[in-house]
């Protein structure tokens, strides 16, 4: 099979590899569409010069090819999406990819493969941050619809894929007001929020002072005890902490950083989606299936997608666009059949 691997730069090359075989509790999917995430170029940049190239694709969308022992939920021919275990063999930038059964979920008929490829990593990051790290009310046990149940939540980077999924989950949990910090993609955010419940958008392009004032104004005297920082750089958490309660909670998404400016009393956590392959396996099992239910019922929607031409040969272009910051409110995806030499799926 054809497979795209990335090395420092990022620099992508297409190689020939063996089709992965599923071990116990694993699923091999014939990939129709694969997704792309900012960490894909960031991790490549951190690689040693002599490191072996890696298939860093983690968003799988396609048709089940084979299942391993103990897998009874899926069978060959099923439409699925899945989150590949990061930095392990069997990534999604290939004709076939490998996932664990607990991070694989059905794609409803009303959900395209392109939409499926925009979901796994980012949507699960949103769920982990809200419910495993900050322990906010689960979406199937939402807050009661009365004023005493208000929980203001700042979402920094609200137009990103992670931020957009945070909004959708928070809506389901009836968490309001949502104070959404965004820039040029505000129209995308407006379509997701509920202004009648106090949700607002704060424009970060107006400067740090304006962001802090915008958050304060949106609170209307309420205390800010929770913040999901889907940016975690460029002044984001510093702005939040000017308004956050001294014992409030903030979750951040960039590993390897020291968030020195966060006050000592603030309960900070790091939201790493890789934890669903370690200590949050049951959590992932439940929430991926809940996402599937939301897609089928229409209350959970994939981040808009942009198909990068060339299939696997477009991975290089996608990573370059992510690195230069030109992407906004969209997920880059690759149709594997568009790869020269592969043919139609």
C-alpha positions as YAML, in Angstrom:
chain: A
units: angstrom
residues:
- id: 1
  name: UNK
  ca: [0.00, 0.00, 0.00]
- id: 2
  name: UNK
  ca: [0.98, 3.67, -0.37]
- id: 3
  name: UNK
  ca: [1.77, 5.58, 2.81]
- id: 4
  name: UNK
  ca: [2.85, 9.19, 3.48]
- id: 5
  name: UNK
  ca: [5.55, 9.74, 6.10]
- id: 6
  name: UNK
  ca: [6.86, 13.05, 7.43]
- id: 7
  name: UNK
  ca: [10.26, 14.12, 8.68]
- id: 8
  name: UNK
  ca: [11.62, 17.40, 10.02]
- id: 9
  name: UNK
  ca: [10.75, 20.43, 7.91]
- id: 10
  name: UNK
  ca: [8.07, 19.20, 7.55]
- id: 11
  name: UNK
  ca: [9.06, 17.08, 4.58]
- id: 12
  name: UNK
  ca: [6.70, 14.40, 3.28]
- id: 13
  name: UNK
  ca: [7.49, 11.39, 1.12]
- id: 14
  name: UNK
  ca: [5.29, 8.60, -0.25]
- id: 15
  name: UNK
  ca: [6.53, 5.06, 0.41]
- id: 16
  name: UNK
  ca: [5.31, 1.50, -0.11]
- id: 17
  name: UNK
  ca: [4.37, -0.37, 3.07]
- id: 18
  name: UNK
  ca: [2.66, -3.56, 4.15]
- id: 19
  name: UNK
  ca: [-1.04, -3.42, 4.99]
- id: 20
  name: UNK
  ca: [-1.28, -3.48, 8.81]
- id: 21
  name: UNK
  ca: [-2.76, -6.51, 10.51]
- id: 22
  name: UNK
  ca: [-5.09, -6.09, 13.49]
- id: 23
  name: UNK
  ca: [-4.04, -7.44, 16.86]
- id: 24
  name: UNK
  ca: [-6.52, -8.20, 19.65]
- id: 25
  name: UNK
  ca: [-8.99, -5.34, 20.17]
- id: 26
  name: UNK
  ca: [-7.84, -3.59, 16.99]
- id: 27
  name: UNK
  ca: [-9.47, -2.55, 13.73]
- id: 28
  name: UNK
  ca: [-7.93, -2.06, 10.28]
- id: 29
  name: UNK
  ca: [-9.80, 0.42, 8.12]
- id: 30
  name: UNK
  ca: [-9.50, 1.00, 4.38]
- id: 31
  name: UNK
  ca: [-9.06, 4.76, 4.53]
- id: 32
  name: UNK
  ca: [-11.32, 6.81, 2.28]
- id: 33
  name: UNK
  ca: [-10.47, 10.21, 3.77]
- id: 34
  name: UNK
  ca: [-7.79, 11.18, 6.29]
- id: 35
  name: UNK
  ca: [-7.58, 14.31, 8.40]
- id: 36
  name: UNK
  ca: [-4.78, 16.66, 9.38]
- id: 37
  name: UNK
  ca: [-4.01, 18.52, 12.63]
- id: 38
  name: UNK
  ca: [-1.63, 21.31, 13.73]
- id: 39
  name: UNK
  ca: [0.38, 18.88, 15.85]
- id: 40
  name: UNK
  ca: [1.36, 17.08, 12.64]
- id: 41
  name: UNK
  ca: [3.80, 19.81, 11.59]
- id: 42
  name: UNK
  ca: [4.72, 20.80, 15.15]
- id: 43
  name: UNK
  ca: [5.87, 17.29, 16.07]
- id: 44
  name: UNK
  ca: [7.79, 17.06, 12.81]
- id: 45
  name: UNK
  ca: [9.60, 20.30, 13.64]
- id: 46
  name: UNK
  ca: [10.68, 18.86, 17.00]
- id: 47
  name: UNK
  ca: [12.09, 15.65, 15.48]
- id: 48
  name: UNK
  ca: [15.87, 15.15, 15.45]
- id: 49
  name: UNK
  ca: [17.42, 15.62, 12.02]
- id: 50
  name: UNK
  ca: [18.24, 11.91, 11.77]
- id: 51
  name: UNK
  ca: [14.90, 10.61, 13.06]
- id: 52
  name: UNK
  ca: [13.03, 8.09, 10.92]
- id: 53
  name: UNK
  ca: [10.03, 9.57, 9.05]
- id: 54
  name: UNK
  ca: [6.65, 8.82, 10.64]
- id: 55
  name: UNK
  ca: [3.09, 8.54, 9.34]
- id: 56
  name: UNK
  ca: [1.55, 11.11, 11.70]
- id: 57
  name: UNK
  ca: [-2.00, 10.89, 10.38]
- id: 58
  name: UNK
  ca: [-4.43, 10.16, 13.23]
- id: 59
  name: UNK
  ca: [-7.91, 10.94, 11.84]
- id: 60
  name: UNK
  ca: [-9.28, 7.86, 10.06]
- id: 61
  name: UNK
  ca: [-12.47, 7.75, 8.02]
- id: 62
  name: UNK
  ca: [-13.38, 4.80, 5.84]
- id: 63
  name: UNK
  ca: [-14.59, 1.21, 5.68]
- id: 64
  name: UNK
  ca: [-13.59, -1.59, 8.03]
- id: 65
  name: UNK
  ca: [-11.20, -4.00, 6.31]
- id: 66
  name: UNK
  ca: [-10.43, -6.45, 9.13]
- id: 67
  name: UNK
  ca: [-10.85, -6.81, 12.89]
- id: 68
  name: UNK
  ca: [-8.76, -8.54, 15.52]
- id: 69
  name: UNK
  ca: [-9.68, -10.91, 18.29]
- id: 70
  name: UNK
  ca: [-12.25, -9.71, 20.85]
- id: 71
  name: UNK
  ca: [-13.77, -7.18, 18.42]
- id: 72
  name: UNK
  ca: [-17.48, -7.91, 18.11]
- id: 73
  name: UNK
  ca: [-18.84, -4.40, 17.56]
- id: 74
  name: UNK
  ca: [-17.41, -3.91, 14.06]
- id: 75
  name: UNK
  ca: [-17.17, -6.08, 10.96]
- id: 76
  name: UNK
  ca: [-15.68, -5.68, 7.47]
- id: 77
  name: UNK
  ca: [-17.75, -3.30, 5.36]
- id: 78
  name: UNK
  ca: [-18.85, -1.02, 8.23]
- id: 79
  name: UNK
  ca: [-18.55, 2.76, 7.75]
- id: 80
  name: UNK
  ca: [-16.41, 4.09, 10.59]
- id: 81
  name: UNK
  ca: [-14.19, 6.89, 11.81]
- id: 82
  name: UNK
  ca: [-11.39, 6.35, 14.29]
- id: 83
  name: UNK
  ca: [-8.57, 7.96, 16.24]
- id: 84
  name: UNK
  ca: [-5.23, 6.30, 15.56]
- id: 85
  name: UNK
  ca: [-2.79, 5.96, 18.46]
- id: 86
  name: UNK
  ca: [-0.31, 8.79, 17.88]
- id: 87
  name: UNK
  ca: [3.26, 7.98, 16.83]
- id: 88
  name: UNK
  ca: [2.46, 4.29, 16.48]
- id: 89
  name: UNK
  ca: [2.50, 2.27, 13.22]
- id: 90
  name: UNK
  ca: [-0.64, 2.25, 11.10]
- id: 91
  name: UNK
  ca: [-1.34, 5.98, 10.78]
- id: 92
  name: UNK
  ca: [-4.14, 7.38, 8.62]
- id: 93
  name: UNK
  ca: [-2.00, 8.85, 5.82]
- id: 94
  name: UNK
  ca: [-2.19, 5.54, 4.02]
- id: 95
  name: UNK
  ca: [-4.51, 3.24, 2.11]
- id: 96
  name: UNK
  ca: [-5.12, 1.24, 5.30]
- id: 97
  name: UNK
  ca: [-4.88, 2.39, 8.92]
- id: 98
  name: UNK
  ca: [-4.96, 0.85, 12.38]
- id: 99
  name: UNK
  ca: [-7.01, 1.85, 15.43]
- id: 100
  name: UNK
  ca: [-8.14, 0.39, 18.74]
- id: 101
  name: UNK
  ca: [-11.78, -0.66, 18.97]
- id: 102
  name: UNK
  ca: [-12.44, 1.78, 21.84]
- id: 103
  name: UNK
  ca: [-11.40, 4.74, 19.64]
- id: 104
  name: UNK
  ca: [-13.39, 3.55, 16.62]
- id: 105
  name: UNK
  ca: [-17.00, 4.56, 16.06]
- id: 106
  name: UNK
  ca: [-19.73, 4.20, 13.46]
- id: 107
  name: UNK
  ca: [-20.26, 6.89, 10.86]
- id: 108
  name: UNK
  ca: [-23.99, 7.40, 10.37]
- id: 109
  name: UNK
  ca: [-25.32, 7.40, 6.81]
- id: 110
  name: UNK
  ca: [-25.93, 11.15, 7.02]
- id: 111
  name: UNK
  ca: [-22.22, 11.79, 7.70]
- id: 112
  name: UNK
  ca: [-19.72, 11.87, 4.83]
- id: 113
  name: UNK
  ca: [-16.25, 10.40, 4.98]
- id: 114
  name: UNK
  ca: [-14.88, 13.94, 4.68]
- id: 115
  name: UNK
  ca: [-16.84, 14.92, 7.79]
- id: 116
  name: UNK
  ca: [-15.68, 11.78, 9.54]
- id: 117
  name: UNK
  ca: [-12.04, 12.70, 8.94]
- id: 118
  name: UNK
  ca: [-12.58, 16.09, 10.60]
- id: 119
  name: UNK
  ca: [-13.78, 14.62, 13.89]
- id: 120
  name: UNK
  ca: [-11.74, 12.10, 15.93]
- id: 121
  name: UNK
  ca: [-8.71, 13.90, 17.39]
- id: 122
  name: UNK
  ca: [-10.23, 17.36, 17.78]
- id: 123
  name: UNK
  ca: [-13.66, 16.26, 19.01]
- id: 124
  name: UNK
  ca: [-12.14, 13.94, 21.61]
- id: 125
  name: UNK
  ca: [-9.77, 16.72, 22.74]
- id: 126
  name: UNK
  ca: [-12.82, 18.87, 23.42]
- id: 127
  name: UNK
  ca: [-14.51, 16.09, 25.39]
- id: 128
  name: UNK
  ca: [-11.41, 15.31, 27.46]
- id: 129
  name: UNK
  ca: [-10.89, 18.95, 28.40]
- id: 130
  name: UNK
  ca: [-14.48, 19.65, 29.39]
- id: 131
  name: UNK
  ca: [-15.41, 16.43, 31.12]
- id: 132
  name: UNK
  ca: [-12.28, 14.54, 32.19]
- id: 133
  name: UNK
  ca: [-10.10, 17.51, 33.12]
- id: 134
  name: UNK
  ca: [-12.53, 20.21, 34.31]
- id: 135
  name: UNK
  ca: [-15.29, 17.77, 35.33]
- id: 136
  name: UNK
  ca: [-18.11, 19.90, 33.97]
- id: 137
  name: UNK
  ca: [-21.67, 18.45, 33.78]
- id: 138
  name: UNK
  ca: [-21.89, 15.62, 31.24]
- id: 139
  name: UNK
  ca: [-23.90, 16.33, 28.08]
- id: 140
  name: UNK
  ca: [-26.45, 13.63, 28.94]
- id: 141
  name: UNK
  ca: [-27.02, 15.24, 32.38]
- id: 142
  name: UNK
  ca: [-27.20, 18.92, 31.41]
- id: 143
  name: UNK
  ca: [-27.61, 21.78, 33.84]
- id: 144
  name: UNK
  ca: [-31.17, 22.70, 34.73]
- id: 145
  name: UNK
  ca: [-32.62, 25.61, 32.80]
- id: 146
  name: UNK
  ca: [-32.75, 28.18, 35.58]
- id: 147
  name: UNK
  ca: [-30.56, 31.15, 36.49]
- id: 148
  name: UNK
  ca: [-29.04, 29.47, 39.55]
- id: 149
  name: UNK
  ca: [-27.42, 26.87, 37.30]
- id: 150
  name: UNK
  ca: [-25.31, 29.25, 35.20]
- id: 151
  name: UNK
  ca: [-21.69, 28.24, 34.58]
- id: 152
  name: UNK
  ca: [-19.85, 30.83, 32.48]
- id: 153
  name: UNK
  ca: [-17.16, 29.29, 30.28]
- id: 154
  name: UNK
  ca: [-14.42, 31.03, 28.30]
- id: 155
  name: UNK
  ca: [-13.44, 29.24, 25.09]
- id: 156
  name: UNK
  ca: [-10.24, 30.72, 23.70]
- id: 157
  name: UNK
  ca: [-9.73, 29.78, 20.05]
- id: 158
  name: UNK
  ca: [-13.45, 29.17, 19.55]
- id: 159
  name: UNK
  ca: [-13.32, 28.95, 15.75]
- id: 160
  name: UNK
  ca: [-10.70, 26.18, 15.73]
- id: 161
  name: UNK
  ca: [-11.83, 22.59, 15.38]
- id: 162
  name: UNK
  ca: [-11.27, 21.92, 19.09]
- id: 163
  name: UNK
  ca: [-12.98, 25.18, 20.07]
- id: 164
  name: UNK
  ca: [-15.96, 24.50, 17.81]
- id: 165
  name: UNK
  ca: [-16.45, 21.06, 19.32]
- id: 166
  name: UNK
  ca: [-16.14, 22.53, 22.82]
- id: 167
  name: UNK
  ca: [-19.02, 24.88, 21.96]
- id: 168
  name: UNK
  ca: [-21.20, 22.02, 20.73]
- id: 169
  name: UNK
  ca: [-20.57, 19.86, 23.78]
- id: 170
  name: UNK
  ca: [-21.11, 22.83, 26.12]
- id: 171
  name: UNK
  ca: [-24.42, 23.58, 24.42]
- id: 172
  name: UNK
  ca: [-25.49, 20.01, 25.04]
- id: 173
  name: UNK
  ca: [-24.50, 20.38, 28.72]
- id: 174
  name: UNK
  ca: [-26.46, 23.67, 28.87]
- id: 175
  name: UNK
  ca: [-23.34, 25.57, 29.96]
- id: 176
  name: UNK
  ca: [-23.81, 29.32, 29.48]
- id: 177
  name: UNK
  ca: [-22.81, 32.02, 28.90]
- id: 178
  name: UNK
  ca: [-20.15, 30.85, 26.46]
- id: 179
  name: UNK
  ca: [-17.57, 33.60, 26.07]
- id: 180
  name: UNK
  ca: [-15.92, 32.75, 22.77]
- id: 181
  name: UNK
  ca: [-12.63, 34.38, 21.84]
- id: 182
  name: UNK
  ca: [-12.16, 34.34, 18.06]
- id: 183
  name: UNK
  ca: [-10.87, 36.42, 15.15]
- id: 184
  name: UNK
  ca: [-11.70, 36.47, 11.46]
- id: 185
  name: UNK
  ca: [-13.89, 33.35, 11.56]
- id: 186
  name: UNK
  ca: [-16.58, 34.85, 13.80]
- id: 187
  name: UNK
  ca: [-19.41, 33.94, 11.43]
- id: 188
  name: UNK
  ca: [-18.58, 30.28, 11.98]
- id: 189
  name: UNK
  ca: [-18.77, 30.76, 15.76]
- id: 190
  name: UNK
  ca: [-22.03, 32.73, 15.55]
- id: 191
  name: UNK
  ca: [-23.71, 29.74, 13.92]
- id: 192
  name: UNK
  ca: [-22.86, 27.58, 16.95]
- id: 193
  name: UNK
  ca: [-23.66, 29.78, 19.97]
- id: 194
  name: UNK
  ca: [-26.89, 30.93, 21.67]
- id: 195
  name: UNK
  ca: [-26.90, 34.73, 22.17]
- id: 196
  name: UNK
  ca: [-30.29, 34.47, 23.89]
- id: 197
  name: UNK
  ca: [-28.52, 32.57, 26.68]
- id: 198
  name: UNK
  ca: [-25.80, 35.18, 27.02]
- id: 199
  name: UNK
  ca: [-23.23, 33.68, 24.64]
- id: 200
  name: UNK
  ca: [-20.93, 36.27, 23.09]
- id: 201
  name: UNK
  ca: [-17.87, 36.56, 20.85]
- id: 202
  name: UNK
  ca: [-14.80, 38.54, 21.90]
- id: 203
  name: UNK
  ca: [-12.45, 39.59, 19.08]
- id: 204
  name: UNK
  ca: [-8.81, 38.92, 20.01]
- id: 205
  name: UNK
  ca: [-7.62, 41.14, 17.14]
- id: 206
  name: UNK
  ca: [-8.55, 44.21, 19.18]
- id: 207
  name: UNK
  ca: [-5.69, 43.55, 21.59]
- id: 208
  name: UNK
  ca: [-5.18, 42.01, 25.01]
- id: 209
  name: UNK
  ca: [-6.79, 44.81, 27.02]
- id: 210
  name: UNK
  ca: [-9.90, 44.64, 24.85]
- id: 211
  name: UNK
  ca: [-10.07, 40.87, 25.26]
- id: 212
  name: UNK
  ca: [-9.90, 41.11, 29.06]
- id: 213
  name: UNK
  ca: [-12.55, 43.85, 29.07]
- id: 214
  name: UNK
  ca: [-14.75, 41.85, 26.69]
- id: 215
  name: UNK
  ca: [-14.64, 38.81, 28.94]
- id: 216
  name: UNK
  ca: [-15.46, 40.92, 32.01]
- id: 217
  name: UNK
  ca: [-18.33, 42.65, 30.25]
- id: 218
  name: UNK
  ca: [-19.78, 39.33, 29.09]
- id: 219
  name: UNK
  ca: [-19.78, 37.97, 32.65]
- id: 220
  name: UNK
  ca: [-22.11, 40.76, 33.83]
- id: 221
  name: UNK
  ca: [-20.96, 40.35, 37.40]
- id: 222
  name: UNK
  ca: [-20.86, 36.54, 37.38]
- id: 223
  name: UNK
  ca: [-17.70, 34.75, 38.52]
- id: 224
  name: UNK
  ca: [-15.53, 33.02, 35.92]
- id: 225
  name: UNK
  ca: [-14.50, 29.63, 37.26]
- id: 226
  name: UNK
  ca: [-13.83, 27.66, 34.04]
- id: 227
  name: UNK
  ca: [-11.82, 28.29, 30.88]
- id: 228
  name: UNK
  ca: [-10.88, 26.04, 27.97]
- id: 229
  name: UNK
  ca: [-7.80, 27.49, 26.28]
- id: 230
  name: UNK
  ca: [-7.58, 25.85, 22.86]
- id: 231
  name: UNK
  ca: [-4.73, 28.23, 21.91]
- id: 232
  name: UNK
  ca: [-2.45, 28.18, 24.98]
- id: 233
  name: UNK
  ca: [0.01, 30.72, 23.59]
- id: 234
  name: UNK
  ca: [0.29, 34.33, 22.33]
- id: 235
  name: UNK
  ca: [-1.16, 35.79, 25.53]
- id: 236
  name: UNK
  ca: [-4.26, 33.58, 25.68]
- id: 237
  name: UNK
  ca: [-3.98, 32.15, 29.19]
- id: 238
  name: UNK
  ca: [-2.51, 35.40, 30.54]
- id: 239
  name: UNK
  ca: [-5.65, 37.22, 29.39]
- id: 240
  name: UNK
  ca: [-7.91, 34.56, 30.86]
- id: 241
  name: UNK
  ca: [-6.17, 34.63, 34.23]
- id: 242
  name: UNK
  ca: [-6.83, 38.34, 34.62]
- id: 243
  name: UNK
  ca: [-10.52, 37.48, 34.93]
- id: 244
  name: UNK
  ca: [-10.51, 33.90, 36.20]
- id: 245
  name: UNK
  ca: [-11.29, 33.38, 39.88]
- id: 246
  name: UNK
  ca: [-8.20, 32.78, 42.08]
- id: 247
  name: UNK
  ca: [-9.27, 29.16, 42.57]
- id: 248
  name: UNK
  ca: [-10.76, 28.73, 39.08]
- id: 249
  name: UNK
  ca: [-9.98, 26.00, 36.57]
- id: 250
  name: UNK
  ca: [-8.21, 26.33, 33.23]
- id: 251
  name: UNK
  ca: [-7.28, 23.57, 30.83]
- id: 252
  name: UNK
  ca: [-4.58, 24.04, 28.20]
- id: 253
  name: UNK
  ca: [-3.63, 22.07, 25.12]
- id: 254
  name: UNK
  ca: [0.07, 22.57, 24.39]
- id: 255
  name: UNK
  ca: [2.34, 20.01, 26.09]
- id: 256
  name: UNK
  ca: [5.90, 20.76, 27.04]
- id: 257
  name: UNK
  ca: [5.26, 24.36, 28.08]
- id: 258
  name: UNK
  ca: [5.67, 25.93, 31.50]
- id: 259
  name: UNK
  ca: [2.70, 28.19, 32.15]
- id: 260
  name: UNK
  ca: [4.51, 30.38, 34.67]
- id: 261
  name: UNK
  ca: [2.10, 33.31, 34.50]
- id: 262
  name: UNK
  ca: [-0.84, 31.28, 35.84]
- id: 263
  name: UNK
  ca: [-1.50, 32.18, 39.50]
- id: 264
  name: UNK
  ca: [-0.62, 29.50, 42.04]
- id: 265
  name: UNK
  ca: [-4.20, 29.03, 43.27]
- id: 266
  name: UNK
  ca: [-5.64, 28.36, 39.81]
- id: 267
  name: UNK
  ca: [-6.24, 24.68, 39.09]
- id: 268
  name: UNK
  ca: [-4.58, 24.12, 35.74]
- id: 269
  name: UNK
  ca: [-4.71, 20.92, 33.72]
- id: 270
  name: UNK
  ca: [-3.24, 19.77, 30.43]
- id: 271
  name: UNK
  ca: [-5.67, 18.30, 27.93]
- id: 272
  name: UNK
  ca: [-3.81, 15.68, 25.91]
- id: 273
  name: UNK
  ca: [-5.93, 13.54, 23.64]
- id: 274
  name: UNK
  ca: [-3.34, 10.77, 23.78]
- id: 275
  name: UNK
  ca: [-4.62, 10.00, 27.29]
- id: 276
  name: UNK
  ca: [-7.50, 8.06, 25.70]
- id: 277
  name: UNK
  ca: [-4.94, 5.40, 24.87]
- id: 278
  name: UNK
  ca: [-3.66, 5.31, 28.45]
- id: 279
  name: UNK
  ca: [-5.93, 6.08, 31.41]
- id: 280
  name: UNK
  ca: [-9.09, 7.28, 29.63]
- id: 281
  name: UNK
  ca: [-9.94, 4.25, 27.50]
- id: 282
  name: UNK
  ca: [-13.43, 3.85, 28.93]
- id: 283
  name: UNK
  ca: [-14.00, 7.60, 28.60]
- id: 284
  name: UNK
  ca: [-13.11, 7.45, 24.90]
- id: 285
  name: UNK
  ca: [-15.32, 4.42, 24.34]
- id: 286
  name: UNK
  ca: [-18.35, 6.26, 25.72]
- id: 287
  name: UNK
  ca: [-17.76, 9.67, 24.17]
- id: 288
  name: UNK
  ca: [-16.92, 8.45, 20.67]
- id: 289
  name: UNK
  ca: [-20.20, 6.56, 20.62]
- id: 290
  name: UNK
  ca: [-21.99, 9.63, 21.93]
- id: 291
  name: UNK
  ca: [-20.46, 11.65, 19.10]
- id: 292
  name: UNK
  ca: [-21.81, 9.07, 16.65]
- id: 293
  name: UNK
  ca: [-25.26, 9.51, 18.19]
- id: 294
  name: UNK
  ca: [-24.96, 13.29, 17.91]
- id: 295
  name: UNK
  ca: [-24.01, 13.07, 14.25]
- id: 296
  name: UNK
  ca: [-26.99, 10.84, 13.52]
- id: 297
  name: UNK
  ca: [-29.40, 13.10, 15.39]
- id: 298
  name: UNK
  ca: [-27.91, 16.29, 13.95]
- id: 299
  name: UNK
  ca: [-26.90, 18.18, 17.09]
- id: 300
  name: UNK
  ca: [-23.18, 17.46, 16.61]
- id: 301
  name: UNK
  ca: [-21.60, 18.64, 13.37]
- id: 302
  name: UNK
  ca: [-18.14, 18.27, 11.91]
- id: 303
  name: UNK
  ca: [-15.88, 21.26, 11.46]
- id: 304
  name: UNK
  ca: [-16.07, 22.43, 7.80]
- id: 305
  name: UNK
  ca: [-13.59, 20.62, 5.59]
- id: 306
  name: UNK
  ca: [-11.35, 21.60, 2.71]
- id: 307
  name: UNK
  ca: [-10.14, 18.76, 0.51]
- id: 308
  name: UNK
  ca: [-6.47, 19.21, -0.36]
- id: 309
  name: UNK
  ca: [-5.80, 18.07, -3.93]
- id: 310
  name: UNK
  ca: [-3.56, 15.13, -4.67]
- id: 311
  name: UNK
  ca: [-4.54, 12.74, -1.91]
- id: 312
  name: UNK
  ca: [-1.43, 11.63, -0.04]
- id: 313
  name: UNK
  ca: [0.67, 13.85, -2.31]
- id: 314
  name: UNK
  ca: [-1.25, 16.81, -0.84]
- id: 315
  name: UNK
  ca: [-0.11, 16.12, 2.73]
- id: 316
  name: UNK
  ca: [2.97, 18.33, 2.25]
- id: 317
  name: UNK
  ca: [0.83, 21.25, 1.10]
- id: 318
  name: UNK
  ca: [-1.60, 20.79, 3.99]
- id: 319
  name: UNK
  ca: [1.17, 20.82, 6.58]
- id: 320
  name: UNK
  ca: [2.72, 23.92, 5.04]
- id: 321
  name: UNK
  ca: [-0.62, 25.74, 5.19]
- id: 322
  name: UNK
  ca: [-1.12, 24.76, 8.81]
- id: 323
  name: UNK
  ca: [2.38, 25.92, 9.66]
- id: 324
  name: UNK
  ca: [2.02, 29.34, 8.03]
- id: 325
  name: UNK
  ca: [-1.27, 29.99, 9.81]
- id: 326
  name: UNK
  ca: [-3.47, 30.53, 6.76]
- id: 327
  name: UNK
  ca: [-6.11, 28.02, 7.88]
- id: 328
  name: UNK
  ca: [-9.20, 29.35, 9.66]
- id: 329
  name: UNK
  ca: [-12.35, 27.50, 10.76]
- id: 330
  name: UNK
  ca: [-11.62, 24.58, 8.45]
- id: 331
  name: UNK
  ca: [-10.10, 21.12, 8.60]
- id: 332
  name: UNK
  ca: [-7.78, 19.95, 5.83]
- id: 333
  name: UNK
  ca: [-8.60, 16.44, 4.64]
- id: 334
  name: UNK
  ca: [-7.15, 14.11, 2.02]
- id: 335
  name: UNK
  ca: [-9.08, 11.73, -0.22]
- id: 336
  name: UNK
  ca: [-6.81, 8.72, -0.49]
- id: 337
  name: UNK
  ca: [-8.18, 7.74, -3.92]
- id: 338
  name: UNK
  ca: [-6.91, 11.08, -5.31]
- id: 339
  name: UNK
  ca: [-3.34, 9.87, -4.79]
- id: 340
  name: UNK
  ca: [-1.68, 9.21, -8.19]
- id: 341
  name: UNK
  ca: [-1.28, 5.50, -8.74]
- id: 342
  name: UNK
  ca: [-3.97, 4.36, -6.32]
- id: 343
  name: UNK
  ca: [-7.20, 4.75, -8.28]
- id: 344
  name: UNK
  ca: [-10.77, 5.11, -7.06]
- id: 345
  name: UNK
  ca: [-12.05, 3.61, -3.81]
...
